[in-house]
Coordinates of C-alpha atoms in Angstrom, one line a residue:
M30 CA 125.7 181.7 -57.8
N31 CA 125.5 178.0 -59.3
L32 CA 127.0 174.8 -58.0
D33 CA 129.8 175.0 -60.3
T34 CA 130.9 178.5 -59.3
F35 CA 130.5 177.4 -55.3
L36 CA 132.6 174.2 -55.9
I37 CA 135.4 176.1 -57.8
W38 CA 135.8 178.4 -55.0
T39 CA 135.8 176.1 -52.4
V40 CA 138.7 174.1 -54.0
C41 CA 140.7 177.0 -54.5
L42 CA 140.3 178.6 -51.2
S43 CA 141.2 175.0 -49.6
C44 CA 144.2 174.5 -51.8
V45 CA 145.7 178.2 -51.4
S46 CA 145.3 177.6 -47.6
I47 CA 147.1 174.3 -47.7
F48 CA 149.7 175.6 -50.1
L49 CA 150.5 178.5 -47.7
R50 CA 150.7 176.3 -44.8
A51 CA 152.7 173.4 -46.4
T52 CA 155.3 175.4 -48.4
P53 CA 157.7 176.6 -45.4
S54 CA 158.0 172.9 -44.3
P55 CA 160.1 170.5 -46.4
S56 CA 158.2 167.5 -44.8
Y57 CA 155.1 168.7 -46.3
R58 CA 156.4 168.9 -49.9
G59 CA 153.8 166.5 -51.1
W60 CA 150.8 168.8 -49.8
T61 CA 152.7 171.6 -51.8
L62 CA 152.8 169.7 -54.8
V63 CA 149.4 168.3 -54.7
S64 CA 147.5 171.7 -53.8
G65 CA 149.7 173.7 -56.3
G66 CA 148.8 171.4 -58.9
I67 CA 145.2 171.4 -58.5
L68 CA 145.2 175.2 -58.4
A69 CA 147.0 175.0 -61.6
I70 CA 144.8 172.6 -63.4
V71 CA 141.6 174.6 -62.2
A72 CA 142.9 177.9 -63.4
L73 CA 143.7 176.3 -66.9
L74 CA 140.4 174.7 -66.9
V75 CA 138.5 177.9 -66.3
Y76 CA 140.5 179.7 -68.9
F77 CA 140.4 177.1 -71.8
V78 CA 137.4 174.7 -70.8
P79 CA 135.3 176.4 -68.1
E80 CA 132.5 173.7 -68.3
W81 CA 135.1 171.0 -67.1
A82 CA 136.7 173.2 -64.3
A83 CA 134.3 172.2 -61.4
I84 CA 134.0 168.6 -62.0
V85 CA 137.6 167.9 -62.6
G86 CA 138.9 170.3 -59.8
G87 CA 136.2 169.0 -57.5
G88 CA 137.2 165.4 -58.4
L89 CA 141.0 166.1 -57.7
W90 CA 140.3 168.0 -54.7
G91 CA 138.4 165.1 -53.3
I92 CA 140.5 162.4 -54.3
L93 CA 144.0 164.2 -53.3
V94 CA 143.1 166.4 -50.5
L95 CA 139.7 165.4 -48.7
V96 CA 140.1 161.6 -48.8
P97 CA 143.8 161.8 -47.3
L98 CA 143.1 164.4 -44.7
I99 CA 140.0 162.2 -43.3
G100 CA 142.0 159.1 -43.9
F101 CA 145.1 160.0 -42.1
A102 CA 143.2 161.4 -39.3
Q103 CA 141.6 158.1 -38.9
V104 CA 144.9 156.5 -39.0
N105 CA 146.4 158.9 -36.0
R106 CA 143.3 158.1 -34.1
L107 CA 143.9 154.2 -34.3
I108 CA 147.5 154.8 -33.7
N109 CA 146.7 156.4 -30.3
Q110 CA 144.3 153.7 -29.4
Q111 CA 147.0 151.3 -30.3
Q112 CA 145.1 149.7 -33.2
Y113 CA 148.0 149.4 -35.4
A114 CA 146.7 146.4 -37.6
K115 CA 143.7 148.7 -38.8
A116 CA 145.7 151.8 -39.2
S117 CA 148.3 149.7 -41.4
R118 CA 145.4 148.3 -43.5
I119 CA 143.8 152.0 -44.0
S120 CA 147.4 153.2 -44.8
A121 CA 148.1 150.8 -47.4
Y122 CA 145.3 152.3 -49.8
L123 CA 146.3 156.1 -48.6
R124 CA 149.8 155.8 -49.2
W125 CA 149.7 155.9 -53.0
L126 CA 147.9 159.3 -52.9
H127 CA 150.9 161.2 -51.3
P128 CA 154.0 159.1 -52.1
A129 CA 156.1 162.2 -51.9
D130 CA 155.2 162.6 -48.2
G131 CA 156.8 159.3 -46.9
W132 CA 153.5 157.5 -46.7
L133 CA 154.9 154.5 -48.7
E134 CA 156.6 153.4 -45.7
H135 CA 153.7 153.5 -43.2
P136 CA 152.1 150.0 -43.6
P137 CA 155.0 148.0 -42.9
I138 CA 156.1 150.0 -40.1
L139 CA 152.8 150.0 -38.6
R140 CA 152.7 146.3 -38.9
A141 CA 156.1 146.1 -37.0
L142 CA 154.3 147.9 -34.2
E143 CA 151.3 145.5 -34.5
R144 CA 154.0 142.6 -33.6
A145 CA 155.6 144.7 -30.8
W146 CA 151.9 145.2 -29.2
Q147 CA 151.4 141.5 -29.5
G148 CA 154.5 140.7 -27.8
H149 CA 157.2 140.1 -30.2
R150 CA 159.3 143.0 -29.2
E151 CA 162.5 141.5 -30.8
E152 CA 161.1 140.6 -33.9
A153 CA 159.5 144.1 -34.2
W154 CA 162.7 145.8 -33.4
Q155 CA 164.5 144.3 -36.1
Y156 CA 161.9 145.1 -38.5
L157 CA 162.1 148.6 -37.8
Q158 CA 165.8 148.4 -38.3
H159 CA 165.4 146.7 -41.5
Y160 CA 163.4 149.5 -42.7
N161 CA 165.8 152.1 -41.5
A162 CA 162.9 153.5 -39.5
E163 CA 165.3 156.1 -37.8
T164 CA 165.6 158.0 -41.1
K165 CA 161.7 158.5 -41.7
P166 CA 159.3 160.4 -39.8
I167 CA 157.0 157.5 -39.1
G168 CA 159.7 155.4 -38.4
R169 CA 161.0 157.8 -35.5
H170 CA 157.3 158.0 -34.2
A171 CA 157.2 154.1 -34.2
I172 CA 160.4 154.0 -32.3
A173 CA 159.0 156.4 -29.7
I174 CA 155.8 154.4 -29.6
F175 CA 158.1 151.1 -28.9
Y176 CA 159.7 152.6 -26.1
A177 CA 156.5 153.9 -24.5
M178 CA 154.8 150.2 -24.8
D179 CA 157.2 149.0 -22.1
A180 CA 157.3 152.4 -20.5
R181 CA 161.0 152.7 -21.0
W182 CA 161.1 156.4 -20.5
Q183 CA 164.6 157.1 -19.6
D184 CA 165.8 155.2 -22.7
L185 CA 163.3 157.0 -24.8
Q186 CA 164.7 160.2 -23.5
D187 CA 168.4 159.2 -24.0
W188 CA 167.5 158.0 -27.6
I189 CA 166.0 161.6 -28.3
E190 CA 168.7 163.6 -26.8
E191 CA 171.4 161.3 -28.4
S192 CA 170.3 160.7 -31.7
I193 CA 167.4 163.4 -32.8
P194 CA 168.8 166.7 -34.0
Q195 CA 167.0 169.9 -32.5
R196 CA 165.6 170.8 -36.2
V197 CA 164.0 167.4 -36.5
L198 CA 162.5 167.2 -32.9
K199 CA 161.0 170.7 -33.7
Q200 CA 159.4 169.5 -36.9
E201 CA 158.1 166.3 -35.7
L202 CA 155.3 167.1 -33.1
N203 CA 154.7 163.4 -32.2
L204 CA 158.3 162.9 -31.0
L205 CA 158.2 166.0 -29.3
L206 CA 155.2 165.1 -27.2
Y207 CA 156.8 161.7 -26.3
Y208 CA 160.0 163.7 -25.3
L209 CA 158.5 166.0 -23.1
R210 CA 156.3 163.4 -21.4
S211 CA 159.4 161.4 -20.7
L212 CA 160.7 164.1 -18.8
G213 CA 157.8 164.2 -16.7
E214 CA 157.7 160.3 -16.3
T215 CA 161.4 160.4 -15.0
G216 CA 160.9 163.0 -12.5
Q217 CA 162.3 166.0 -13.9
I218 CA 159.5 168.5 -13.3
N219 CA 161.8 171.4 -13.6
E220 CA 163.3 170.6 -16.8
L221 CA 159.8 169.6 -18.1
L222 CA 158.7 173.2 -17.5
H223 CA 161.9 174.6 -19.1
R224 CA 161.5 172.5 -22.2
I225 CA 157.7 173.4 -22.5
Q226 CA 158.6 177.2 -22.4
Q227 CA 161.4 176.7 -24.9
Y228 CA 159.1 174.8 -27.4
E229 CA 155.8 176.7 -26.6
R230 CA 155.8 179.0 -29.5
I231 CA 156.5 175.8 -32.0
L232 CA 153.6 174.0 -30.2
D233 CA 151.4 176.9 -31.0
K234 CA 151.9 177.0 -34.6
G235 CA 149.0 176.4 -37.0
D236 CA 146.6 173.9 -35.9
R237 CA 148.5 172.3 -33.1
S238 CA 146.5 173.9 -30.3
N239 CA 145.5 170.2 -29.2
S240 CA 149.0 169.1 -28.7
L241 CA 149.7 172.2 -26.9
H242 CA 147.0 171.6 -24.6
L243 CA 148.0 167.9 -24.1
V244 CA 151.4 169.2 -23.2
R245 CA 150.3 171.3 -20.7
M246 CA 148.1 168.7 -19.4
F247 CA 151.3 166.6 -18.8
A248 CA 152.7 169.6 -16.9
F249 CA 149.8 170.1 -14.7
A250 CA 149.4 166.5 -14.0
F251 CA 153.2 166.3 -13.2
C252 CA 152.9 169.3 -11.1
G253 CA 150.0 168.3 -9.0
Q254 CA 147.5 170.6 -10.3
V255 CA 144.3 168.4 -10.3
D256 CA 141.9 171.0 -11.0
E257 CA 143.7 172.3 -14.2
V258 CA 144.0 168.5 -15.3
V259 CA 140.2 168.1 -14.8
R260 CA 139.4 171.3 -16.5
L261 CA 141.6 170.6 -19.8
F262 CA 139.8 167.2 -20.0
K263 CA 136.5 168.8 -19.7
R264 CA 136.9 171.5 -22.2
A265 CA 140.0 171.2 -24.7
L266 CA 140.8 167.4 -24.4
S267 CA 137.3 166.2 -23.9
S268 CA 137.7 163.8 -27.0
Y269 CA 140.1 161.4 -25.2
D270 CA 138.4 158.4 -23.4
R271 CA 137.4 158.2 -19.9
A272 CA 140.1 155.7 -18.9
Y273 CA 142.6 157.9 -20.3
Q274 CA 141.4 161.1 -18.4
D275 CA 141.0 159.1 -15.0
F276 CA 144.8 157.9 -15.5
W277 CA 146.3 161.4 -15.6
C278 CA 143.9 162.7 -13.1
L279 CA 145.2 160.2 -10.7
T280 CA 148.7 161.0 -11.7
A281 CA 148.2 164.6 -10.7
L282 CA 146.4 163.4 -7.4
M283 CA 149.7 161.6 -6.6
A284 CA 151.9 164.5 -7.6
A285 CA 149.8 166.6 -5.3
G286 CA 150.6 164.4 -2.3
Q287 CA 147.6 162.1 -2.1
E288 CA 149.5 159.0 -3.3
R289 CA 147.4 156.5 -1.1
T290 CA 144.3 157.6 -2.6
A291 CA 145.4 157.9 -6.2
R292 CA 147.2 154.3 -5.8
Q293 CA 144.0 152.5 -4.9
K294 CA 142.0 154.2 -7.7
L295 CA 144.9 153.4 -10.3
I296 CA 144.8 149.7 -9.0
K297 CA 141.2 149.6 -9.6
L298 CA 141.5 151.3 -13.1
A299 CA 143.9 148.7 -14.1
Q300 CA 141.5 145.8 -13.2
E301 CA 138.8 147.7 -15.4
N302 CA 141.0 148.7 -18.0
N303 CA 141.3 146.7 -21.6
G304 CA 144.9 146.8 -21.5
L305 CA 145.7 149.9 -23.4
L306 CA 147.0 151.5 -20.2
E307 CA 148.4 148.4 -18.7
S308 CA 152.2 149.6 -18.8
A309 CA 151.4 153.2 -18.0
I310 CA 149.6 152.1 -14.9
S311 CA 152.4 149.7 -14.1
W312 CA 154.8 152.3 -14.5
R313 CA 152.9 154.6 -12.3
L314 CA 152.5 152.4 -9.4
A315 CA 156.3 151.4 -9.3
H316 CA 157.5 154.9 -10.1
P317 CA 154.8 157.4 -8.7
P318 CA 155.9 161.1 -9.4
P319 CA 157.6 163.2 -6.7
F320 CA 155.5 165.6 -4.5
A321 CA 155.6 168.6 -6.8
A322 CA 155.4 171.4 -4.2
R323 CA 158.6 170.3 -2.8
I324 CA 160.8 170.3 -5.9
L325 CA 159.5 173.0 -8.3
N326 CA 162.0 176.1 -8.2
N327 CA 160.8 179.8 -8.5
A328 CA 161.0 180.1 -12.2
S329 CA 159.1 176.9 -12.6
Q330 CA 156.3 178.2 -10.3
T331 CA 155.9 181.4 -12.2
F332 CA 155.8 179.6 -15.4
L333 CA 153.2 177.4 -14.1
F334 CA 151.1 180.3 -12.9
Q335 CA 151.5 181.9 -16.4
M336 CA 150.7 178.8 -18.0
R337 CA 147.3 178.5 -16.0
D338 CA 146.4 182.0 -17.2
T339 CA 147.4 181.4 -20.9
W340 CA 145.4 178.4 -21.5
G341 CA 142.3 179.9 -20.4
Q342 CA 142.7 182.6 -23.1
D343 CA 143.6 180.0 -25.4
I344 CA 140.2 178.3 -24.9
R345 CA 138.3 181.4 -24.8
Y346 CA 139.6 182.8 -28.1
G347 CA 140.9 179.4 -29.9
R348 CA 137.5 178.0 -31.1
V349 CA 136.6 180.9 -33.5
F350 CA 134.8 178.4 -35.6
S351 CA 134.4 174.5 -35.0
L352 CA 132.6 171.7 -36.8
K353 CA 131.8 170.1 -33.5
P354 CA 128.3 170.7 -32.0
Q355 CA 128.4 173.3 -29.3
K356 CA 125.8 174.6 -26.6
A357 CA 124.8 177.3 -28.7
R358 CA 121.0 177.0 -28.5
I359 CA 120.3 180.3 -30.2
T360 CA 122.6 179.8 -33.0
Y361 CA 120.9 176.4 -33.8
S362 CA 117.4 177.9 -33.3
L363 CA 118.2 180.4 -36.2
I364 CA 119.4 177.7 -38.1
G365 CA 116.0 176.0 -37.7
I366 CA 114.0 179.2 -38.3
N367 CA 115.9 179.5 -41.8
L368 CA 115.1 176.0 -42.5
I369 CA 111.5 176.3 -41.8
F370 CA 111.3 179.4 -44.1
F371 CA 113.2 177.6 -46.9
A372 CA 110.8 174.7 -46.5
L373 CA 107.9 176.8 -46.9
E374 CA 109.5 178.5 -50.1
I375 CA 109.4 174.9 -51.6
Y376 CA 106.2 173.9 -50.3
L377 CA 104.6 177.2 -52.1
G378 CA 106.2 176.5 -55.6
G379 CA 110.1 176.9 -55.3
S380 CA 113.0 178.8 -53.7
E381 CA 114.0 180.6 -57.0
N382 CA 110.4 181.9 -57.7
L383 CA 110.4 185.6 -57.3
E384 CA 106.4 186.0 -56.7
I385 CA 107.1 183.2 -53.6
L386 CA 109.9 185.2 -52.2
Y387 CA 107.9 188.4 -52.7
S388 CA 104.8 186.9 -51.0
L389 CA 106.8 185.5 -47.9
G390 CA 108.4 189.1 -47.3
A391 CA 111.5 189.6 -49.4
L392 CA 113.0 193.1 -49.5
I393 CA 111.9 195.5 -52.3
P394 CA 112.6 198.7 -51.1
E395 CA 109.8 200.3 -52.6
A396 CA 107.2 198.1 -51.1
A397 CA 109.0 198.4 -47.8
W398 CA 108.8 202.1 -47.7
D399 CA 104.9 202.0 -48.9
G400 CA 104.4 200.5 -45.4
E401 CA 105.3 196.9 -45.6
W402 CA 108.1 197.3 -42.8
W403 CA 108.2 193.6 -42.0
R404 CA 110.1 192.9 -45.0
F405 CA 113.1 194.5 -43.4
I406 CA 113.0 191.5 -40.9
L407 CA 111.6 188.4 -42.8
A408 CA 114.0 188.9 -45.6
N409 CA 116.9 187.8 -43.5
F410 CA 115.2 184.3 -43.5
L411 CA 114.7 183.9 -47.1
H412 CA 117.0 182.2 -49.4
F413 CA 117.4 182.2 -53.2
G414 CA 118.1 178.2 -54.0
Y415 CA 119.8 175.6 -52.3
I416 CA 123.4 176.7 -52.7
H417 CA 122.6 180.1 -51.0
L418 CA 121.1 178.4 -47.9
I419 CA 123.7 175.8 -47.6
A420 CA 126.5 178.5 -47.5
N421 CA 124.6 180.8 -45.2
M422 CA 123.6 178.0 -42.7
F423 CA 127.2 176.5 -43.0
A424 CA 128.8 179.8 -42.0
L425 CA 126.3 180.6 -39.3
Y426 CA 126.9 177.0 -38.0
L427 CA 130.7 177.9 -37.9
F428 CA 130.8 181.5 -36.4
G429 CA 127.5 181.7 -34.6
P430 CA 128.5 179.8 -31.5
F431 CA 131.7 181.8 -30.7
V432 CA 130.0 184.8 -30.8
E433 CA 127.0 183.6 -28.6
L434 CA 129.3 181.8 -26.0
N435 CA 131.5 185.1 -25.6
L436 CA 128.7 187.6 -25.5
G437 CA 125.4 185.8 -24.2
I438 CA 122.4 185.1 -26.0
W439 CA 121.0 188.8 -25.4
R440 CA 124.1 190.6 -26.9
Y441 CA 124.4 187.8 -29.3
L442 CA 120.8 188.8 -30.6
C443 CA 121.5 192.2 -30.9
V444 CA 124.4 191.7 -33.0
Y445 CA 122.6 189.3 -35.5
G446 CA 119.7 191.5 -35.5
I447 CA 121.2 195.0 -36.0
S448 CA 123.6 193.6 -38.6
G449 CA 120.6 191.8 -40.5
I450 CA 117.8 194.4 -40.4
G451 CA 120.3 197.2 -40.2
T452 CA 121.5 196.3 -43.7
M453 CA 118.1 195.7 -45.3
V454 CA 117.1 199.2 -44.1
G455 CA 120.8 200.7 -45.5
F456 CA 119.9 198.9 -48.6
A457 CA 116.5 200.2 -49.0
F458 CA 118.0 203.8 -48.8
W459 CA 120.8 203.0 -51.2
V460 CA 118.7 201.6 -53.7
E461 CA 116.0 204.5 -53.5
R462 CA 118.7 207.0 -54.3
F463 CA 121.2 205.2 -56.6
G464 CA 119.4 202.1 -58.1
D465 CA 116.3 200.3 -59.4
P466 CA 113.7 200.5 -56.5
D467 CA 112.4 197.2 -57.7
T468 CA 115.8 195.4 -56.8
I469 CA 114.9 192.3 -54.5
L470 CA 117.4 191.1 -51.7
V471 CA 116.9 188.1 -49.3
G472 CA 119.4 186.0 -47.3
A473 CA 121.0 186.0 -43.7
S474 CA 124.5 186.8 -45.3
A475 CA 124.4 190.4 -43.6
A476 CA 123.5 189.0 -40.2
I477 CA 126.3 186.2 -40.6
M478 CA 128.7 188.7 -41.9
G479 CA 127.6 190.9 -38.6
A480 CA 128.6 187.5 -36.5
I481 CA 132.2 187.4 -38.3
G482 CA 132.5 191.4 -37.7
A483 CA 131.7 190.8 -34.0
T484 CA 134.1 187.8 -33.9
A485 CA 137.0 190.2 -35.2
A486 CA 135.8 192.9 -32.4
I487 CA 135.9 190.2 -29.7
L488 CA 139.5 189.1 -30.8
L489 CA 140.6 192.8 -31.0
R490 CA 139.8 193.4 -27.5
G491 CA 141.1 190.1 -26.4
W492 CA 144.2 191.0 -28.0
R493 CA 144.3 194.6 -26.5
L494 CA 143.1 193.8 -23.0
D495 CA 144.6 190.4 -22.5
R496 CA 147.6 190.3 -24.7
S497 CA 146.4 187.0 -25.8
R498 CA 148.5 185.6 -28.6
M499 CA 145.9 183.0 -29.5
A500 CA 143.4 186.1 -30.0
L501 CA 146.0 188.0 -32.3
K502 CA 146.6 184.7 -34.3
R503 CA 142.9 183.9 -34.8
L504 CA 142.2 187.6 -35.6
R505 CA 144.5 187.3 -38.5
L506 CA 142.6 184.3 -39.6
I507 CA 139.3 186.2 -39.6
L508 CA 141.0 189.0 -41.6
L509 CA 142.0 186.4 -44.2
I510 CA 138.6 185.1 -44.4
I511 CA 137.0 188.7 -44.7
L512 CA 139.5 189.3 -47.6
S513 CA 138.5 186.1 -49.4
Q514 CA 135.2 187.1 -48.9
T515 CA 135.6 190.4 -50.5
A516 CA 137.3 189.1 -53.4
F517 CA 134.3 186.4 -53.9
D518 CA 131.9 189.4 -53.8
F519 CA 133.8 191.2 -56.5
V520 CA 134.0 188.3 -58.7
I521 CA 130.4 186.8 -58.3
P522 CA 127.8 189.3 -59.5
Q523 CA 124.9 187.7 -57.9
V524 CA 126.6 188.4 -54.4
S525 CA 125.6 191.7 -52.6
F526 CA 128.7 193.5 -51.6
F527 CA 126.8 196.2 -49.9
A528 CA 125.1 193.7 -47.7
H529 CA 128.3 191.8 -46.9
T530 CA 130.0 194.9 -46.1
S531 CA 127.4 196.7 -44.3
G532 CA 126.8 193.7 -42.1
L533 CA 130.3 193.3 -41.5
V534 CA 130.7 196.9 -40.3
L535 CA 127.5 196.8 -38.0
G536 CA 128.4 193.4 -36.5
F537 CA 132.0 194.8 -35.6
G538 CA 130.7 198.1 -34.1
V539 CA 127.7 196.2 -32.2
G540 CA 130.2 193.5 -31.2
W541 CA 132.8 196.1 -30.0
A542 CA 130.1 198.0 -27.8
V543 CA 128.7 195.2 -26.3
S544 CA 131.9 193.2 -25.7
Y545 CA 133.1 196.4 -24.0
S546 CA 130.0 196.5 -21.7
N547 CA 130.4 192.5 -21.0
S548 CA 134.0 193.0 -20.0
H549 CA 132.8 195.8 -17.5

């Protein structure tokens, strides 16, 4: 497999995923047009001018998909940090890439928020009205921020309930988050829990898990569940800065009945903070949350208990793969071993030199059956070219930590070793009977597919035993990945369908067995 083929597949899979997720929502029509357009262009180029397909498709994907995704993630981060001027400057460049999504209005509305942050509230409000902010998603988000700046939570709640239709509230996540928080800030704890229960499935759609965790944190804080708030910030919401975490932990302490202690620490936090939490702390000191244990009704207490159980399952099964480094030493050690072997290939003469691969232990069935049994092991750490190595190590980086953290070190090594070595042995048997005994096989693909198979086993058991919606949702995603890989195997002749399928089946079987023993 060459770089062009790898790039075309990456672009197509990414655009198909975006197209399927964006099409049902009218507010994402720009993403539908962009992803669909790139797919159509790549398909035409592959058919008529194949030598241009990778460079044109990759270029369009980079400019119209990758740059906007990274850029607007940065814009949202800056908005959350109340750095509206920087957010406006970045939006001024990005808006031309997706004009159909309403991004053209982002910079002026963000400039209005910057004026409000500087204290020019009346001028900023008139600016928002001038741009008919209430008719645009970014404008409605800006109005919500405007109210939150001065901790006008009751005004925010009234505005949303009187002016925002339910269908809009369900579509615009930022608005929904502010509304739910306003219920807690105004002491309506039972109503807050009722609304979370009402909107839980909406918050649980797609890639909104972080928002769902944030809403749960609001609920736990206003209900005085200090330990749950601490756990959420330690695991699911660890990216938030320390001052923000301390603010909500102290809010939970207040709601738990320890107002005097929390008040002293909030005053100290206000003195140490750079102003980002000034209005929130002032509001909290002036309007402390009620003692939750006295006002929670039976329905709220039941839902609170269910929410504690559910979020633990979401954490366990939700992070099937992650780009963020995790505490997975064995996975990273395996990646290191593969890199060492690849460096050795390069040092000795090249990673695509068959003689070098043979000397380092590539699997040639005839040689393995003649007594060179170590080839069944070493072949799992050799790779044919940079693309082969990068694709496999990236997949191991994504999927390995989940299996390692769920099964433990030794069970994980069993999955990895049996999938890889077992596939090599099975391949040697297959080739001896039906193929060319001089066929060469290298790569960690079988072991990595074993990790994916084990992931499916863990999720299936989680759905069956824990009835976890998150486990079922992630299982569907894994099945989609497996189907995509199967299609890839059939299209690319250099890829071993046998090795991938064997590794997947072995990984699922071993993963199912060891996850069963782990659960008992």
